Amino acid sequence: IVQRMLLIFCKRSHKTNGELCDSCAKLRDYALLRLEKCTFGNEKPACKDCPIHCYKPEMREKIREVMRFSGSRMVWYYPVDSIKHLFRKSRKKD
């Protein structure tokens, strides 16, 4: 999901053509590393709901910007993933 959000953000904000620019690629690598090292594993909550904030403040702000921009656009670019994400999110609240 993070990679796809970054693709939407980079394509629309940095005018790339399907490839991530250097700064977005660095953010992707950082996010994937953080996910890989997450102590919650597959039970990881959304970052905003997580009790442990593992992102550096600068990177945290960048990923927030990407998520704010791409979140509503995910339905148009990746509808199946969007529905799955919303379904998982609603199940975790139960």
Short mmCIF file of C-alpha atoms in Angstrom, two decimals:
data_model
loop_
_atom_site.label_atom_id
_atom_site.label_comp_id
_atom_site.label_asym_id
_atom_site.label_seq_id
_atom_site.Cartn_x
_atom_site.Cartn_y
_atom_site.Cartn_z
CA ILE A 1 0.00 0.00 0.00
CA VAL A 2 2.81 2.43 0.92
CA GLN A 3 4.58 1.86 -2.38
CA ARG A 4 1.39 2.42 -4.32
CA MET A 5 0.62 5.59 -2.39
CA LEU A 6 4.12 6.84 -3.16
CA LEU A 7 3.64 6.10 -6.87
CA ILE A 8 0.46 8.18 -6.94
CA PHE A 9 2.08 11.00 -4.99
CA CYS A 10 5.26 11.08 -7.05
CA LYS A 11 3.46 10.87 -10.39
CA ARG A 12 1.09 13.73 -9.54
CA SER A 13 3.36 15.92 -7.40
CA HIS A 14 6.75 15.42 -9.02
CA LYS A 15 5.44 14.80 -12.55
CA THR A 16 7.18 11.45 -12.97
CA ASN A 17 5.97 8.79 -15.41
CA GLY A 18 5.47 5.66 -13.32
CA GLU A 19 8.89 5.68 -11.68
CA LEU A 20 9.68 7.09 -8.25
CA CYS A 21 12.02 10.08 -8.09
CA ASP A 22 15.07 9.80 -5.83
CA SER A 23 13.45 11.41 -2.79
CA CYS A 24 10.33 9.24 -3.04
CA ALA A 25 12.45 6.12 -3.56
CA LYS A 26 14.40 6.96 -0.39
CA LEU A 27 11.14 7.42 1.51
CA ARG A 28 9.87 4.07 0.17
CA ASP A 29 13.05 2.30 1.25
CA TYR A 30 12.84 3.90 4.68
CA ALA A 31 9.15 2.95 5.10
CA LEU A 32 9.77 -0.64 4.02
CA LEU A 33 12.69 -0.93 6.43
CA ARG A 34 10.52 0.39 9.26
CA LEU A 35 7.78 -2.13 8.37
CA GLU A 36 10.30 -4.96 8.23
CA LYS A 37 11.62 -4.13 11.70
CA CYS A 38 8.21 -3.47 13.27
CA THR A 39 7.82 -5.24 16.63
CA PHE A 40 4.12 -5.87 15.93
CA GLY A 41 4.77 -7.89 12.77
CA ASN A 42 1.60 -8.76 10.84
CA GLU A 43 -0.56 -7.37 13.64
CA LYS A 44 0.82 -3.87 13.08
CA PRO A 45 -1.75 -1.12 13.61
CA ALA A 46 -1.91 1.92 11.35
CA CYS A 47 0.99 4.24 12.13
CA LYS A 48 -1.33 6.91 13.49
CA ASP A 49 -2.75 4.36 15.98
CA CYS A 50 0.59 2.80 16.90
CA PRO A 51 1.93 3.30 20.44
CA ILE A 52 5.52 3.20 19.13
CA HIS A 53 6.52 5.90 16.67
CA CYS A 54 9.49 4.44 14.85
CA TYR A 55 9.81 7.05 12.08
CA LYS A 56 12.22 9.94 12.42
CA PRO A 57 10.18 13.17 12.71
CA GLU A 58 11.26 14.39 9.26
CA MET A 59 10.34 11.11 7.57
CA ARG A 60 7.11 10.87 9.54
CA GLU A 61 6.00 14.23 8.20
CA LYS A 62 6.90 13.23 4.64
CA ILE A 63 4.93 9.98 4.82
CA ARG A 64 1.96 11.84 6.31
CA GLU A 65 2.03 14.22 3.36
CA VAL A 66 2.06 11.28 0.94
CA MET A 67 -0.79 9.53 2.74
CA ARG A 68 -2.90 12.68 2.92
CA PHE A 69 -2.47 13.26 -0.79
CA SER A 70 -2.80 9.66 -1.99
CA GLY A 71 -5.36 8.26 0.44
CA SER A 72 -8.45 9.56 -1.31
CA ARG A 73 -6.98 8.85 -4.75
CA MET A 74 -6.28 5.18 -4.00
CA VAL A 75 -9.88 4.27 -4.88
CA TRP A 76 -9.34 5.42 -8.47
CA TYR A 77 -5.88 3.95 -8.99
CA TYR A 78 -6.10 0.74 -6.92
CA PRO A 79 -9.77 0.06 -6.08
CA VAL A 80 -9.32 -3.55 -4.93
CA ASP A 81 -6.48 -2.66 -2.58
CA SER A 82 -8.49 0.26 -1.22
CA ILE A 83 -11.47 -1.94 -0.42
CA LYS A 84 -9.24 -4.58 1.21
CA HIS A 85 -7.54 -1.89 3.29
CA LEU A 86 -10.86 -0.44 4.47
CA PHE A 87 -12.18 -3.92 5.25
CA ARG A 88 -9.09 -4.81 7.34
CA LYS A 89 -9.27 -1.46 9.10
CA SER A 90 -12.94 -1.97 10.03
CA ARG A 91 -12.31 -5.53 11.24
CA LYS A 92 -9.54 -4.41 13.59
CA LYS A 93 -11.95 -2.01 15.30
CA ASP A 94 -14.35 -4.88 16.15
#
